[in-house]
């Protein structure tokens, strides 16, 4: 386990197991919103992207992803999560129902929080990174098209 200090969190992460998880073939949604998210990942805030890479997370493969439409600034709001093998040693954790400014951190158009979770595809302990991100529409396809 690698000890990672990030803002008000201290994490213990098995980076190799997390990377192995993201290397495996995973079912991905092919709707235009999800395709756009994967292509727009290059616009994720650099501090958040650096953290994801340090943790072994592939930002283009969220475990859960929802899109909530265009915001006033023209960007699209995405909410979702990533899974990794590890735990929070120090710092606040959250859930979708307790998500607030005290247990999350915001970086420009991205907010993240950590939640302990249990899933079968990763070795225990499992940590979930919840996120809210605003990303631009980068696909040439019209959002109204259906595949």
C-alpha positions as protocol buffer text, in pm:
chain_id: "A"
residue {
  index: 1
  type: UNK
  ca { x: 0 y: 0 z: 0 }
}
residue {
  index: 2
  type: UNK
  ca { x: 125 y: 342 z: -94 }
}
residue {
  index: 3
  type: UNK
  ca { x: 57 y: 632 z: 143 }
}
residue {
  index: 4
  type: UNK
  ca { x: -68 y: 939 z: -44 }
}
residue {
  index: 5
  type: UNK
  ca { x: -134 y: 1275 z: 118 }
}
residue {
  index: 6
  type: UNK
  ca { x: -373 y: 1498 z: -71 }
}
residue {
  index: 7
  type: UNK
  ca { x: -511 y: 1818 z: 83 }
}
residue {
  index: 8
  type: UNK
  ca { x: -695 y: 1715 z: 404 }
}
residue {
  index: 9
  type: UNK
  ca { x: -681 y: 1341 z: 323 }
}
residue {
  index: 10
  type: UNK
  ca { x: -427 y: 1071 z: 394 }
}
residue {
  index: 11
  type: UNK
  ca { x: -491 y: 764 z: 179 }
}
residue {
  index: 12
  type: UNK
  ca { x: -341 y: 417 z: 165 }
}
residue {
  index: 13
  type: UNK
  ca { x: -374 y: 288 z: -190 }
}
residue {
  index: 14
  type: UNK
  ca { x: -268 y: -31 z: -364 }
}
residue {
  index: 15
  type: UNK
  ca { x: -182 y: 147 z: -688 }
}
residue {
  index: 16
  type: UNK
  ca { x: -85 y: -173 z: -875 }
}
residue {
  index: 17
  type: UNK
  ca { x: -417 y: -347 z: -798 }
}
residue {
  index: 18
  type: UNK
  ca { x: -605 y: -32 z: -896 }
}
residue {
  index: 19
  type: UNK
  ca { x: -415 y: -5 z: -1226 }
}
residue {
  index: 20
  type: UNK
  ca { x: -480 y: -375 z: -1295 }
}
residue {
  index: 21
  type: UNK
  ca { x: -853 y: -318 z: -1241 }
}
residue {
  index: 22
  type: UNK
  ca { x: -858 y: -39 z: -1502 }
}
residue {
  index: 23
  type: UNK
  ca { x: -654 y: -244 z: -1751 }
}
residue {
  index: 24
  type: UNK
  ca { x: -924 y: -514 z: -1758 }
}
residue {
  index: 25
  type: UNK
  ca { x: -1190 y: -510 z: -2025 }
}
residue {
  index: 26
  type: UNK
  ca { x: -1488 y: -321 z: -1885 }
}
residue {
  index: 27
  type: UNK
  ca { x: -1833 y: -270 z: -2023 }
}
residue {
  index: 28
  type: UNK
  ca { x: -1870 y: 93 z: -2126 }
}
residue {
  index: 29
  type: UNK
  ca { x: -2179 y: 284 z: -2220 }
}
residue {
  index: 30
  type: UNK
  ca { x: -2183 y: 394 z: -2583 }
}
residue {
  index: 31
  type: UNK
  ca { x: -2434 y: 677 z: -2554 }
}
residue {
  index: 32
  type: UNK
  ca { x: -2313 y: 1015 z: -2683 }
}
residue {
  index: 33
  type: UNK
  ca { x: -2294 y: 1165 z: -2332 }
}
residue {
  index: 34
  type: UNK
  ca { x: -2057 y: 891 z: -2213 }
}
residue {
  index: 35
  type: UNK
  ca { x: -1853 y: 899 z: -2534 }
}
residue {
  index: 36
  type: UNK
  ca { x: -1817 y: 1274 z: -2489 }
}
residue {
  index: 37
  type: UNK
  ca { x: -1701 y: 1232 z: -2129 }
}
residue {
  index: 38
  type: UNK
  ca { x: -1429 y: 989 z: -2234 }
}
residue {
  index: 39
  type: UNK
  ca { x: -1305 y: 1225 z: -2507 }
}
residue {
  index: 40
  type: UNK
  ca { x: -1334 y: 1534 z: -2284 }
}
residue {
  index: 41
  type: UNK
  ca { x: -1126 y: 1381 z: -2003 }
}
residue {
  index: 42
  type: UNK
  ca { x: -828 y: 1577 z: -2130 }
}
residue {
  index: 43
  type: UNK
  ca { x: -1004 y: 1887 z: -1991 }
}
residue {
  index: 44
  type: UNK
  ca { x: -1024 y: 1755 z: -1633 }
}
residue {
  index: 45
  type: UNK
  ca { x: -863 y: 1997 z: -1389 }
}
residue {
  index: 46
  type: UNK
  ca { x: -487 y: 1928 z: -1381 }
}
residue {
  index: 47
  type: UNK
  ca { x: -479 y: 1884 z: -999 }
}
residue {
  index: 48
  type: UNK
  ca { x: -757 y: 1626 z: -1015 }
}
residue {
  index: 49
  type: UNK
  ca { x: -600 y: 1451 z: -1316 }
}
residue {
  index: 50
  type: UNK
  ca { x: -266 y: 1433 z: -1133 }
}
residue {
  index: 51
  type: UNK
  ca { x: -438 y: 1275 z: -832 }
}
residue {
  index: 52
  type: UNK
  ca { x: -621 y: 1019 z: -1048 }
}
residue {
  index: 53
  type: UNK
  ca { x: -297 y: 916 z: -1218 }
}
residue {
  index: 54
  type: UNK
  ca { x: -112 y: 898 z: -885 }
}
residue {
  index: 55
  type: UNK
  ca { x: -388 y: 669 z: -751 }
}
residue {
  index: 56
  type: UNK
  ca { x: -383 y: 444 z: -1059 }
}
residue {
  index: 57
  type: UNK
  ca { x: -729 y: 551 z: -1181 }
}
residue {
  index: 58
  type: UNK
  ca { x: -803 y: 569 z: -1554 }
}
residue {
  index: 59
  type: UNK
  ca { x: -1018 y: 886 z: -1578 }
}
residue {
  index: 60
  type: UNK
  ca { x: -1185 y: 765 z: -1898 }
}
residue {
  index: 61
  type: UNK
  ca { x: -1336 y: 462 z: -1719 }
}
residue {
  index: 62
  type: UNK
  ca { x: -1569 y: 577 z: -1443 }
}
residue {
  index: 63
  type: UNK
  ca { x: -1758 y: 303 z: -1258 }
}
residue {
  index: 64
  type: UNK
  ca { x: -2074 y: 511 z: -1275 }
}
residue {
  index: 65
  type: UNK
  ca { x: -2148 y: 815 z: -1489 }
}
residue {
  index: 66
  type: UNK
  ca { x: -2450 y: 1042 z: -1528 }
}
residue {
  index: 67
  type: UNK
  ca { x: -2482 y: 1355 z: -1738 }
}
residue {
  index: 68
  type: UNK
  ca { x: -2708 y: 1640 z: -1628 }
}
residue {
  index: 69
  type: UNK
  ca { x: -2720 y: 1868 z: -1930 }
}
residue {
  index: 70
  type: UNK
  ca { x: -2564 y: 2189 z: -2039 }
}
residue {
  index: 71
  type: UNK
  ca { x: -2488 y: 2452 z: -1777 }
}
residue {
  index: 72
  type: UNK
  ca { x: -2502 y: 2831 z: -1827 }
}
residue {
  index: 73
  type: UNK
  ca { x: -2130 y: 2832 z: -1915 }
}
residue {
  index: 74
  type: UNK
  ca { x: -2190 y: 2588 z: -2203 }
}
residue {
  index: 75
  type: UNK
  ca { x: -2020 y: 2297 z: -2028 }
}
residue {
  index: 76
  type: UNK
  ca { x: -2198 y: 1975 z: -1936 }
}
residue {
  index: 77
  type: UNK
  ca { x: -2235 y: 1856 z: -1577 }
}
residue {
  index: 78
  type: UNK
  ca { x: -2119 y: 1498 z: -1513 }
}
residue {
  index: 79
  type: UNK
  ca { x: -2153 y: 1310 z: -1184 }
}
residue {
  index: 80
  type: UNK
  ca { x: -2002 y: 969 z: -1118 }
}
residue {
  index: 81
  type: UNK
  ca { x: -1739 y: 767 z: -938 }
}
residue {
  index: 82
  type: UNK
  ca { x: -1424 y: 562 z: -971 }
}
residue {
  index: 83
  type: UNK
  ca { x: -1315 y: 262 z: -764 }
}
residue {
  index: 84
  type: UNK
  ca { x: -971 y: 183 z: -629 }
}
residue {
  index: 85
  type: UNK
  ca { x: -815 y: -54 z: -378 }
}
residue {
  index: 86
  type: UNK
  ca { x: -736 y: 140 z: -63 }
}
residue {
  index: 87
  type: UNK
  ca { x: -874 y: 333 z: 228 }
}
residue {
  index: 88
  type: UNK
  ca { x: -893 y: 677 z: 385 }
}
residue {
  index: 89
  type: UNK
  ca { x: -654 y: 686 z: 682 }
}
residue {
  index: 90
  type: UNK
  ca { x: -729 y: 1046 z: 775 }
}
residue {
  index: 91
  type: UNK
  ca { x: -981 y: 1294 z: 646 }
}
residue {
  index: 92
  type: UNK
  ca { x: -1353 y: 1316 z: 583 }
}
residue {
  index: 93
  type: UNK
  ca { x: -1553 y: 1063 z: 384 }
}
residue {
  index: 94
  type: UNK
  ca { x: -1887 y: 1122 z: 219 }
}
residue {
  index: 95
  type: UNK
  ca { x: -2182 y: 955 z: 53 }
}
residue {
  index: 96
  type: UNK
  ca { x: -2414 y: 1090 z: -214 }
}
residue {
  index: 97
  type: UNK
  ca { x: -2655 y: 1195 z: 62 }
}
residue {
  index: 98
  type: UNK
  ca { x: -2387 y: 1362 z: 280 }
}
residue {
  index: 99
  type: UNK
  ca { x: -2193 y: 1532 z: -4 }
}
residue {
  index: 100
  type: UNK
  ca { x: -2102 y: 1884 z: 113 }
}
residue {
  index: 101
  type: UNK
  ca { x: -1818 y: 2139 z: 128 }
}
residue {
  index: 102
  type: UNK
  ca { x: -1678 y: 1989 z: 452 }
}
residue {
  index: 103
  type: UNK
  ca { x: -1614 y: 1640 z: 309 }
}
residue {
  index: 104
  type: UNK
  ca { x: -1524 y: 1725 z: -53 }
}
residue {
  index: 105
  type: UNK
  ca { x: -1278 y: 1953 z: -233 }
}
residue {
  index: 106
  type: UNK
  ca { x: -1338 y: 2170 z: -537 }
}
residue {
  index: 107
  type: UNK
  ca { x: -1086 y: 2248 z: -809 }
}
residue {
  index: 108
  type: UNK
  ca { x: -1227 y: 2482 z: -1072 }
}
residue {
  index: 109
  type: UNK
  ca { x: -1503 y: 2286 z: -1247 }
}
residue {
  index: 110
  type: UNK
  ca { x: -1439 y: 1961 z: -1053 }
}
residue {
  index: 111
  type: UNK
  ca { x: -1539 y: 1849 z: -704 }
}
residue {
  index: 112
  type: UNK
  ca { x: -1426 y: 1519 z: -552 }
}
residue {
  index: 113
  type: UNK
  ca { x: -1493 y: 1326 z: -233 }
}
residue {
  index: 114
  type: UNK
  ca { x: -1398 y: 983 z: -96 }
}
residue {
  index: 115
  type: UNK
  ca { x: -1639 y: 711 z: 12 }
}
residue {
  index: 116
  type: UNK
  ca { x: -1570 y: 364 z: 149 }
}
residue {
  index: 117
  type: UNK
  ca { x: -1747 y: 108 z: -67 }
}
residue {
  index: 118
  type: UNK
  ca { x: -1757 y: -266 z: -127 }
}
residue {
  index: 119
  type: UNK
  ca { x: -1757 y: -419 z: -473 }
}
residue {
  index: 120
  type: UNK
  ca { x: -1659 y: -766 z: -590 }
}
residue {
  index: 121
  type: UNK
  ca { x: -1419 y: -665 z: -869 }
}
residue {
  index: 122
  type: UNK
  ca { x: -1149 y: -516 z: -645 }
}
residue {
  index: 123
  type: UNK
  ca { x: -967 y: -647 z: -343 }
}
residue {
  index: 124
  type: UNK
  ca { x: -1093 y: -514 z: -13 }
}
residue {
  index: 125
  type: UNK
  ca { x: -1068 y: -246 z: 116 }
}
residue {
  index: 126
  type: UNK
  ca { x: -1235 y: -56 z: -166 }
}
residue {
  index: 127
  type: UNK
  ca { x: -1242 y: 320 z: -183 }
}
residue {
  index: 128
  type: UNK
  ca { x: -1471 y: 513 z: -411 }
}
residue {
  index: 129
  type: UNK
  ca { x: -1394 y: 858 z: -550 }
}
residue {
  index: 130
  type: UNK
  ca { x: -1713 y: 1051 z: -614 }
}
residue {
  index: 131
  type: UNK
  ca { x: -1699 y: 1342 z: -855 }
}
residue {
  index: 132
  type: UNK
  ca { x: -1892 y: 1626 z: -1009 }
}
residue {
  index: 133
  type: UNK
  ca { x: -1728 y: 1776 z: -1318 }
}
residue {
  index: 134
  type: UNK
  ca { x: -1817 y: 2026 z: -1584 }
}
residue {
  index: 135
  type: UNK
  ca { x: -1661 y: 1935 z: -1917 }
}
residue {
  index: 136
  type: UNK
  ca { x: -1708 y: 2076 z: -2267 }
}
residue {
  index: 137
  type: UNK
  ca { x: -1891 y: 1900 z: -2547 }
}
residue {
  index: 138
  type: UNK
  ca { x: -1609 y: 1783 z: -2776 }
}
residue {
  index: 139
  type: UNK
  ca { x: -1781 y: 1535 z: -3010 }
}
residue {
  index: 140
  type: UNK
  ca { x: -1878 y: 1645 z: -3358 }
}
residue {
  index: 141
  type: UNK
  ca { x: -2195 y: 1433 z: -3329 }
}
residue {
  index: 142
  type: UNK
  ca { x: -2513 y: 1613 z: -3237 }
}
residue {
  index: 143
  type: UNK
  ca { x: -2634 y: 1530 z: -2887 }
}
residue {
  index: 144
  type: UNK
  ca { x: -2981 y: 1451 z: -3022 }
}
residue {
  index: 145
  type: UNK
  ca { x: -2855 y: 1165 z: -3242 }
}
residue {
  index: 146
  type: UNK
  ca { x: -2907 y: 816 z: -3108 }
}
residue {
  index: 147
  type: UNK
  ca { x: -2693 y: 519 z: -3205 }
}
